[in-house]
Coordinates of C-alpha atoms (C1' of nucleotides) in Angstrom, one line a residue:
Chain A
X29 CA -20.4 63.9 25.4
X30 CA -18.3 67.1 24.9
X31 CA -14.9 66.5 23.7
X32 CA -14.9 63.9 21.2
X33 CA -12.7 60.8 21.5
X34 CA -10.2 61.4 18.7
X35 CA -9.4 64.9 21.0
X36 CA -8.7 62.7 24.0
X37 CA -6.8 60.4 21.8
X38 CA -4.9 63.4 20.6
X39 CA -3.5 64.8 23.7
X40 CA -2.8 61.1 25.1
X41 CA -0.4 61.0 22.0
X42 CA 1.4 64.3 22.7
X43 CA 1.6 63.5 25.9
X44 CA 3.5 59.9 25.3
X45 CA 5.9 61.5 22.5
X46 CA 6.8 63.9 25.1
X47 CA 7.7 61.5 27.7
X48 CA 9.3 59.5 25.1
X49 CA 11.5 62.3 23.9
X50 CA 12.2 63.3 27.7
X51 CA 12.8 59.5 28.9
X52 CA 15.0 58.9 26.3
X53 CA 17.2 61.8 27.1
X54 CA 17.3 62.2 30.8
X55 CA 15.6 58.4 32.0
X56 CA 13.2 57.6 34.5
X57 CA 13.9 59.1 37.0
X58 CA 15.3 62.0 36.2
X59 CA 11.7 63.4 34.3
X60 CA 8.9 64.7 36.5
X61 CA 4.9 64.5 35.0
X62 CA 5.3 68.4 35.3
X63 CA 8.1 68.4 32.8
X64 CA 6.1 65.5 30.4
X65 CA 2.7 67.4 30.8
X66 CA 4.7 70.9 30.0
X67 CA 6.2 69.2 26.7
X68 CA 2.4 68.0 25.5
X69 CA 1.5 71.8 26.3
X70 CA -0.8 71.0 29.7
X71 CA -0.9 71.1 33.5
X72 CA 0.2 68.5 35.9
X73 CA -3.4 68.1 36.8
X74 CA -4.6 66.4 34.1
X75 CA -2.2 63.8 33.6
X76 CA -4.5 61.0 35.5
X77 CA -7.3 61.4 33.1
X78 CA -4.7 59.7 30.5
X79 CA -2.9 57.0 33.4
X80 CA -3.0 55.6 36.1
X81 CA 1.0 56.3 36.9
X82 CA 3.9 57.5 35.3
X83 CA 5.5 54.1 35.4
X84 CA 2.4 53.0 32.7
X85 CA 3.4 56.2 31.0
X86 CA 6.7 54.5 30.6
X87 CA 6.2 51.6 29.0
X88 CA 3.3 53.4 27.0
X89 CA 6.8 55.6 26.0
X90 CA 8.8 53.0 24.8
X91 CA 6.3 50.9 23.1
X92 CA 5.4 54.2 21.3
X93 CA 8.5 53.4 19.4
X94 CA 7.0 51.4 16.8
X95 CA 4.3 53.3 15.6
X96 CA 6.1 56.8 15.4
X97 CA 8.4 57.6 13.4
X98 CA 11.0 55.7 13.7
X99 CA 13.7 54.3 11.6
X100 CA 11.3 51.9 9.8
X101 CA 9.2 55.1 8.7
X102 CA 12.1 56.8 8.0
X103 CA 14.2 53.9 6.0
X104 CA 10.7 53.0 4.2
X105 CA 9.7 56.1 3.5
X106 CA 12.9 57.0 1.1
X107 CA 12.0 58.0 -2.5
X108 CA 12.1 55.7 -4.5
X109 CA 11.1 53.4 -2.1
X110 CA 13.4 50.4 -1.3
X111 CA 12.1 47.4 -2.0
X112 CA 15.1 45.0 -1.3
X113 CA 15.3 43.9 2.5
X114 CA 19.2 43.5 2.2
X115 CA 19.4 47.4 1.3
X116 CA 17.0 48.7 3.8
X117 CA 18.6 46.0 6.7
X118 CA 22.2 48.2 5.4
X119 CA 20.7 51.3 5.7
X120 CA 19.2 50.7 9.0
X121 CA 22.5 49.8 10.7
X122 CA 24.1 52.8 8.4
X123 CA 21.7 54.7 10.8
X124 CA 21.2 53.1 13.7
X125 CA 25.1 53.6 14.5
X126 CA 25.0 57.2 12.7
X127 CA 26.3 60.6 14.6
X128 CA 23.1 62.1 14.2
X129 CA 21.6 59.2 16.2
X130 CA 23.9 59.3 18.6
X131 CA 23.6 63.2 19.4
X132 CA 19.8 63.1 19.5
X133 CA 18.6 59.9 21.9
X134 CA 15.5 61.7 22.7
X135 CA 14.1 61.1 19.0
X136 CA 15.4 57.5 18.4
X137 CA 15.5 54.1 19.9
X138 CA 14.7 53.4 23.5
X139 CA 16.8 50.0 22.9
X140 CA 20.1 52.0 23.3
X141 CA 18.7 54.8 25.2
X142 CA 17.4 53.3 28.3
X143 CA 18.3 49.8 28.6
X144 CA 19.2 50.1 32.1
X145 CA 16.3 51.5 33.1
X146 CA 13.7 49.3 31.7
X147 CA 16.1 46.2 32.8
X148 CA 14.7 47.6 36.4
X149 CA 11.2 48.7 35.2
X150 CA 8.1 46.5 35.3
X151 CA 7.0 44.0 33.2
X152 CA 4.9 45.8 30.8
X153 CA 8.1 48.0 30.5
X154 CA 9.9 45.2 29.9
X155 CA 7.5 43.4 27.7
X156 CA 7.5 46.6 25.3
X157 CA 11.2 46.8 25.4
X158 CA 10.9 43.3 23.8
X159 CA 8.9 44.2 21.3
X160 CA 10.7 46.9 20.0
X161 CA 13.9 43.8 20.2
X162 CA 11.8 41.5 18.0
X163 CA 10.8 44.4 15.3
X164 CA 14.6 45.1 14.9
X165 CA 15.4 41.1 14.7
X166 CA 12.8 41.0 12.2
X167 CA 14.3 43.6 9.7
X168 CA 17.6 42.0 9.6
X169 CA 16.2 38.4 9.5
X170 CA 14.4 39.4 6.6
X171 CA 17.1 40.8 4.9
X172 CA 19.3 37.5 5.5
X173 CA 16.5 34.9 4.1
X174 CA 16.1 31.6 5.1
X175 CA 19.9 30.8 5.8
X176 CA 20.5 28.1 8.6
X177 CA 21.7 30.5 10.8
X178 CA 20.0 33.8 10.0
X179 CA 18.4 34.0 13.2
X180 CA 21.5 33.8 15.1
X181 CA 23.1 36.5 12.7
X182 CA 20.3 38.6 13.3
X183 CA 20.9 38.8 16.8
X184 CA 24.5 39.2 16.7
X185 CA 23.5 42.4 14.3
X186 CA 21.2 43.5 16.8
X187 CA 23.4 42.8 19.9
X188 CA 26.6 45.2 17.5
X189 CA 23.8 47.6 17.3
X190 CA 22.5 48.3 20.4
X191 CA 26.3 47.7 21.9
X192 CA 28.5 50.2 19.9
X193 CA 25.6 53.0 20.5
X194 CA 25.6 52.2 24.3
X195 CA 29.3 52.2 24.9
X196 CA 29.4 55.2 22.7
X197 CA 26.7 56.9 24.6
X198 CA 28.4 56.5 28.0
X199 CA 32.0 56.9 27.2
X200 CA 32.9 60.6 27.7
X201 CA 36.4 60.1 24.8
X202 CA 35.8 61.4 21.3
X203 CA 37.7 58.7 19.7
X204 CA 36.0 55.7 21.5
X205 CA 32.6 57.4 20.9
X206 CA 33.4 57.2 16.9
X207 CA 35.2 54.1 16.9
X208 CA 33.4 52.0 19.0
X209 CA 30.4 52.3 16.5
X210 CA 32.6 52.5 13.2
X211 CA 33.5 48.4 14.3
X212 CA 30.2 47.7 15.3
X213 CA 29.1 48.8 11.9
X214 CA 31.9 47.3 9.9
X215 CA 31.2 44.0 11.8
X216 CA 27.4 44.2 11.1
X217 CA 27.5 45.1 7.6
X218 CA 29.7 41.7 6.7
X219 CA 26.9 39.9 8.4
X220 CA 24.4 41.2 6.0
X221 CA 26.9 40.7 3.2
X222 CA 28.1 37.1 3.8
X223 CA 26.5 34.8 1.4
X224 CA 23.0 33.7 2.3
X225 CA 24.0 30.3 2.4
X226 CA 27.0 30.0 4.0
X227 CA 27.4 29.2 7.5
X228 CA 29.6 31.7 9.8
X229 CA 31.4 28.5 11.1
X230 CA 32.8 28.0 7.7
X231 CA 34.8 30.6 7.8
X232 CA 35.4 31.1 11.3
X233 CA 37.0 28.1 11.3
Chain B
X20 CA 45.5 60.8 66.0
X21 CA 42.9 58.2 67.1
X22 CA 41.9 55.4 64.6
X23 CA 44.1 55.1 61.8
X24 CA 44.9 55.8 58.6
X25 CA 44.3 52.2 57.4
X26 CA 40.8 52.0 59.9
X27 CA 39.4 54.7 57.8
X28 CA 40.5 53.8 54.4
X29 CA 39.1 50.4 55.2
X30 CA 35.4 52.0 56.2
X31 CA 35.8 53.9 52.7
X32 CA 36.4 50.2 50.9
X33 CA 33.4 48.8 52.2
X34 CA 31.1 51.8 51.9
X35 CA 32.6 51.7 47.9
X36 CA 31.5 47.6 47.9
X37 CA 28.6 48.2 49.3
X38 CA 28.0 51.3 46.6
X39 CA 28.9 49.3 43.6
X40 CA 26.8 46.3 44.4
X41 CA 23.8 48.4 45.1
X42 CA 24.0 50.8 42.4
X43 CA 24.7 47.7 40.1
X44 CA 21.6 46.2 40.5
X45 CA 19.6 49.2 41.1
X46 CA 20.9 52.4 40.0
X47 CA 21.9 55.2 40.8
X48 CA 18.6 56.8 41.2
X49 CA 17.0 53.9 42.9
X50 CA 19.6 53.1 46.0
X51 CA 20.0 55.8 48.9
X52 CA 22.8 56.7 51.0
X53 CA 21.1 55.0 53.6
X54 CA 21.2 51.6 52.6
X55 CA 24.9 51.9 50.9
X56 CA 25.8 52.7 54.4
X57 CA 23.8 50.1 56.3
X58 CA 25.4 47.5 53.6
X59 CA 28.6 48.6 54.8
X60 CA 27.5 48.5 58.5
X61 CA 27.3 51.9 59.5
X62 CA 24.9 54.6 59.5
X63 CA 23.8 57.7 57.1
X64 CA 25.5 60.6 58.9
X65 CA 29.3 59.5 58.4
X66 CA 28.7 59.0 54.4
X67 CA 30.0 62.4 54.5
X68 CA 33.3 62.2 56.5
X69 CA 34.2 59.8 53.7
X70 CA 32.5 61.2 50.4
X71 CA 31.8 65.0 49.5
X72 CA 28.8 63.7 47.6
X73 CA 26.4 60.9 46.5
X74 CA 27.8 61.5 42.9
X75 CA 31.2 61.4 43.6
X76 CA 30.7 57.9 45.5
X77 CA 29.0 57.0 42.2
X78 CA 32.4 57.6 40.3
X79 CA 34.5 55.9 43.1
X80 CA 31.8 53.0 42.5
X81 CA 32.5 52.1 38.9
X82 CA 35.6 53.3 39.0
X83 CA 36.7 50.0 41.9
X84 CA 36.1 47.3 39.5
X85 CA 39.0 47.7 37.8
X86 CA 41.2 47.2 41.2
X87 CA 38.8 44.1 42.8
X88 CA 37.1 40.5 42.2
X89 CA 36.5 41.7 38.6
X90 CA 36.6 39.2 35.8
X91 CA 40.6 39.6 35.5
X92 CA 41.2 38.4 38.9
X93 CA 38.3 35.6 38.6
X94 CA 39.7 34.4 35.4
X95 CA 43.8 35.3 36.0
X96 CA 43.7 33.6 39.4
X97 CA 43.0 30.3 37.8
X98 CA 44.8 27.3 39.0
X99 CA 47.1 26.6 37.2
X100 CA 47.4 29.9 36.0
X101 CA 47.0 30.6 32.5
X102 CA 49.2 32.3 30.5
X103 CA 47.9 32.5 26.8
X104 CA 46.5 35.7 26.4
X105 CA 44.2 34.1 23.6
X106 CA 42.8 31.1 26.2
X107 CA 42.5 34.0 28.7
X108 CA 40.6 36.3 26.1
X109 CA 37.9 33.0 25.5
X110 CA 37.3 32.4 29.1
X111 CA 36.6 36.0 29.4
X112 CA 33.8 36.1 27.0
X113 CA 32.6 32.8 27.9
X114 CA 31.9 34.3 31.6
X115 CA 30.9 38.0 30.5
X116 CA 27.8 36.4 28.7
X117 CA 27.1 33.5 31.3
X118 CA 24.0 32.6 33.2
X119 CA 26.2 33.8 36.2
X120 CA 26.7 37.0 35.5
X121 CA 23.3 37.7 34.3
X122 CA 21.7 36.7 37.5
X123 CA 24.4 38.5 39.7
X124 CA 24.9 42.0 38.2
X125 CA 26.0 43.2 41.4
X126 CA 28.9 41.2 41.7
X127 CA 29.8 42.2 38.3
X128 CA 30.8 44.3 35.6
X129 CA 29.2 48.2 35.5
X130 CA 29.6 48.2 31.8
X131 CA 26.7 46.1 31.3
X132 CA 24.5 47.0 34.4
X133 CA 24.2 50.6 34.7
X134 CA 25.3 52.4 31.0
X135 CA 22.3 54.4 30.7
X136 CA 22.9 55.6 33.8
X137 CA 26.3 56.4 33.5
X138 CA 25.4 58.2 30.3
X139 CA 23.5 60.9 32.2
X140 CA 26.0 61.3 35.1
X141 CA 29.1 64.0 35.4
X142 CA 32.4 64.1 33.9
X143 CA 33.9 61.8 36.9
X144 CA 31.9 58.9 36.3
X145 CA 32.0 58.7 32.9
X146 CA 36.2 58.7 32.8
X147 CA 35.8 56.0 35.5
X148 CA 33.3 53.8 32.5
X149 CA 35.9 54.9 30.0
X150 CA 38.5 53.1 32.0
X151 CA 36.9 50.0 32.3
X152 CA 36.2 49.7 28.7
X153 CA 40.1 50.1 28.2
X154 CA 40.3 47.6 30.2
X155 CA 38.1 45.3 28.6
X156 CA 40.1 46.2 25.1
X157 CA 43.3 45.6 26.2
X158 CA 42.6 42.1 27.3
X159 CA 40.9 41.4 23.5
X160 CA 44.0 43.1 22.0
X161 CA 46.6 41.4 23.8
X162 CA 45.1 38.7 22.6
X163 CA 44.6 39.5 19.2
X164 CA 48.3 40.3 19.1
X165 CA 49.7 43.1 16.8
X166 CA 47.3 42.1 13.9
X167 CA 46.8 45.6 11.5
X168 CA 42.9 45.5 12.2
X169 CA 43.3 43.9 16.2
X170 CA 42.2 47.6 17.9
X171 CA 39.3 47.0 15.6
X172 CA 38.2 43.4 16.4
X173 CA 38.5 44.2 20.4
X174 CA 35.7 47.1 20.0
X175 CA 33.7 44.5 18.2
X176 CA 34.0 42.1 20.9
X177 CA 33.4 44.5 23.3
X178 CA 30.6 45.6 21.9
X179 CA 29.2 42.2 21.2
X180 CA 29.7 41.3 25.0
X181 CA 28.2 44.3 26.7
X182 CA 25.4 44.6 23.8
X183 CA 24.2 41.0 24.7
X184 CA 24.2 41.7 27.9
X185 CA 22.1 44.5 28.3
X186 CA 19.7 43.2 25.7
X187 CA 19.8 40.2 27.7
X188 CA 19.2 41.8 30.8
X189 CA 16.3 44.2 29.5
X190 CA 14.2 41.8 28.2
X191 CA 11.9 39.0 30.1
X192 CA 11.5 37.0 27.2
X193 CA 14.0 33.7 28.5
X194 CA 14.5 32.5 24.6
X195 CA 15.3 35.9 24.2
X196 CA 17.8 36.3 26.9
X197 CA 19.6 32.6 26.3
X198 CA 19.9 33.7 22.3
X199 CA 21.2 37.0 22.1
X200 CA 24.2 36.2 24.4
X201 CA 24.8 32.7 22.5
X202 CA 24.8 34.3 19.5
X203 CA 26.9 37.5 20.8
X204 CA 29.2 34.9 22.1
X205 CA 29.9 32.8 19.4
X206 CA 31.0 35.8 17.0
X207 CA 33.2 36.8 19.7
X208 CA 35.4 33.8 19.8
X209 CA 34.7 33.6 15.9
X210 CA 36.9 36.7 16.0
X211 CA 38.8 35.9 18.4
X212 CA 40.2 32.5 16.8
X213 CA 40.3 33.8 13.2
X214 CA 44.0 34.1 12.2
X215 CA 45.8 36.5 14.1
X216 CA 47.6 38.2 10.5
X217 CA 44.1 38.0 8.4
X218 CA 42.4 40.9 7.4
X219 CA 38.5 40.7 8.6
X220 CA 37.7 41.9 4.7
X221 CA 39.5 39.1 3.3
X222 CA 36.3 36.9 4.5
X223 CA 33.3 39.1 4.8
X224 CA 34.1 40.4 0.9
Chain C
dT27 C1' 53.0 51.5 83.5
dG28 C1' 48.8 54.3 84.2
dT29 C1' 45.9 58.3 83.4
dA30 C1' 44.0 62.5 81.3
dC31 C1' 43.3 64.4 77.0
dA32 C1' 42.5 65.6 72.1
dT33 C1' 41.0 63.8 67.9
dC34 C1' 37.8 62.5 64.7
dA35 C1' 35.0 58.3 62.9
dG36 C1' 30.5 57.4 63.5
dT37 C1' 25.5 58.5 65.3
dG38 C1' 20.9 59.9 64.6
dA39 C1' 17.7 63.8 64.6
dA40 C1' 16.4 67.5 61.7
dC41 C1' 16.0 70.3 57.5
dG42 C1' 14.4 71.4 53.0
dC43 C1' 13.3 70.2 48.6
dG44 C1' 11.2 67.8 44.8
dC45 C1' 8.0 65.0 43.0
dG46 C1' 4.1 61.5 42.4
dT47 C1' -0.5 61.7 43.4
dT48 C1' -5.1 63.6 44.9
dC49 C1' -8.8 66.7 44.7
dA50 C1' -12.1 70.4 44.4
dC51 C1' -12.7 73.4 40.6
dT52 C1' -13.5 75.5 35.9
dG53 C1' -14.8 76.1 31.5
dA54 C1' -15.0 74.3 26.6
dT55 C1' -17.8 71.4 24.1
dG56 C1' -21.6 68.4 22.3
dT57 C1' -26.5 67.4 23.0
dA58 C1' -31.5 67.8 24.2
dC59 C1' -35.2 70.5 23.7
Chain D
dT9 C1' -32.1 78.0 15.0
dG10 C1' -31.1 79.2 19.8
dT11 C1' -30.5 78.2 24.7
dA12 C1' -29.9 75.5 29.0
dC13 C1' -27.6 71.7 30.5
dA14 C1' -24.5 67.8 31.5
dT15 C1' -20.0 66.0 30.8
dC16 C1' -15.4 65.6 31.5
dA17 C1' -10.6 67.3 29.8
dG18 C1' -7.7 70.3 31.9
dT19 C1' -6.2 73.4 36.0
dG20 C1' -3.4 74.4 40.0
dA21 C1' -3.2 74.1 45.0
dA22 C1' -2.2 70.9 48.5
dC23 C1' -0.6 66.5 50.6
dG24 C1' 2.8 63.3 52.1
dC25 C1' 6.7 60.9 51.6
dG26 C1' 11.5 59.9 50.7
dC27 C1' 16.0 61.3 50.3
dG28 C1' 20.4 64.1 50.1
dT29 C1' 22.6 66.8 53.2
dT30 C1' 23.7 69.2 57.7
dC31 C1' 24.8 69.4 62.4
dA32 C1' 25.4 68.9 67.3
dC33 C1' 26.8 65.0 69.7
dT34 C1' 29.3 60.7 71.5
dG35 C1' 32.6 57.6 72.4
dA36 C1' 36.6 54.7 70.8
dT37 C1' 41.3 55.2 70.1
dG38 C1' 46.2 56.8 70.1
dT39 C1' 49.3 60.0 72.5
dA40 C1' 51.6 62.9 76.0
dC41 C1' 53.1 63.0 80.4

DNA sequence: TGTACATCAGTGAACGCGCGTTCACTGATGTAC
DNA sequence: TGTACATCAGTGAACGCGCGTTCACTGATGTAC
């Protein structure tokens, strides 16, 4: 048995953190398997030893979000650590709608950078695109605690999130590209900060 | 000077319909000039008396929502006609995040069904997205009137509206896709109704 | 009014390129003896 | 320990298809006389 299994393993990995750097950028579409192989350092060839078509690649790709490292690594990984959920759900919109985020897709969130091509994908696409939905919900439920309504807060975070980054991704103005994410955020963060227990109704009238 | 002026900018309309419903539900990647032109009845070798590129139909695409059967028409052309800016404002979100427009992304808004597409295109189809999201702001601040933090609240909405949507659109979880827009869609009119002169601070501490 | 003509919107075959996928191969590696 | 071998990850040429674009043409229409 030459090779051992953890070298296959290996390469398979490159090979999905290049697509996913390269999807995220440029979409489906737009990347060839020569250009994903060239980025994990091989030959076309080979690519079908690791799937059975780039559009399993793809969905491979965006479910790779979880495990890499993404904002939870990075958020989690701050020293000291941060214990409290509220702090690290602030933080994580803090980045989430941060310049740096915006300017490099290719290493961050397939939610904002591909939404409309996965909406189009196949399922397993779509099922992973989910996921990476329900690990984000989860952060900011946690950090809102058993409230009534912190599901539905959640999502509204999520949905400010993912929104101000889109519109800011597409929009060619400067201003828009700033703003659009600066309201998002300001939005988001009173969210997080209303009390627990307090239902938005009761002071949205 | 066979065939007029009007014959030919009429062909152009429909080749642009037939464009932006396409390219709405498929993107740009995934519709061809061939089937843009059978949608508008004709066949692929006149594209080009009409449009000096695939791109540049692409821009024209987005770019004609603003002037047909968009939401402003739909919801302005009610009967009897309705003249608060803020009622207006409500209907508007109410049918941005509705079943409707979910299932029917051709028929509807580009914000929502092709960002990430419009993210990697050129210069002229990126102005044309531009304009349709000051579109979409200058309904939510007319109705917000001339409140200090009113530019503000309209990105939020805006954001909350085409975030929901794409979530909702990506995912094929149904709970999922009913949720995010509920919840997108009840902050929006939260906003929308709070007082017109009060301060979004003043509540969220 | 009727007819010949010029224009140009629209047709459909053809070109050329890129890319997903296949395939015969090569050569690095672990194993059996 | 050393050597022959089998395996299979990786290579790169080739295939085939689809699509954007071009081009020579056709024929419907408005105009000049």
């Amino acid at each position: 048995m030459p090779y051992s299994a953890e070298h296959k393993a290996r390469t398979r990995e490159r090979i999905v953190q290049s697509a996913r750097h390269l999807f995220n950028r440029l979409g489906f579409e737009q990347v060839s398997i020569d250009q994903i192989m060239a980025g994990a350092g091989l030959t076309r060839g080979g690519f079908y030893n690791h799937f059975e078509s780039k559009e399993q690649l793809y969905a491979a790709a965006v479910a790779s979000y979880e495990t890499c490292n993404g904002f939870l690594d990075r958020v989690a990984s701050a020293d000291p650590p941060i214990r409290d959920p509220r702090k690290l759900a602030r933080m994580m919109v803090d980045l989430y709608l941060s310049d740096e985020v915006l300017e490099n897709p290719d290493l961050h969130c397939p939610l904002y950078a591909l939404p409309s091509d996965v909406s189009r994908a196949g399922a397993p696409s779509r099922r992973a695109y989910t996921g990476l939905i329900r690990s984000m919900l989860h952060i900011f439920r946690s950090a809102l605690g058993n409230a009534r309504d912190s599901e539905q807060r959640a999502q509204t975070i999520v949905s400010l999130c993912v929104g101000g980054m889109v519109l800011a991704r597409t929009t060619n103005d400067p201003g828009l590209r700033k703003s659009l994410r600066a309201a998002s955020r300001l939005q988001a963060l009173a969210l997080l900060a209303r009390d627990r227990s307090s239902a938005p109704s009761s002071c949205d009238r």
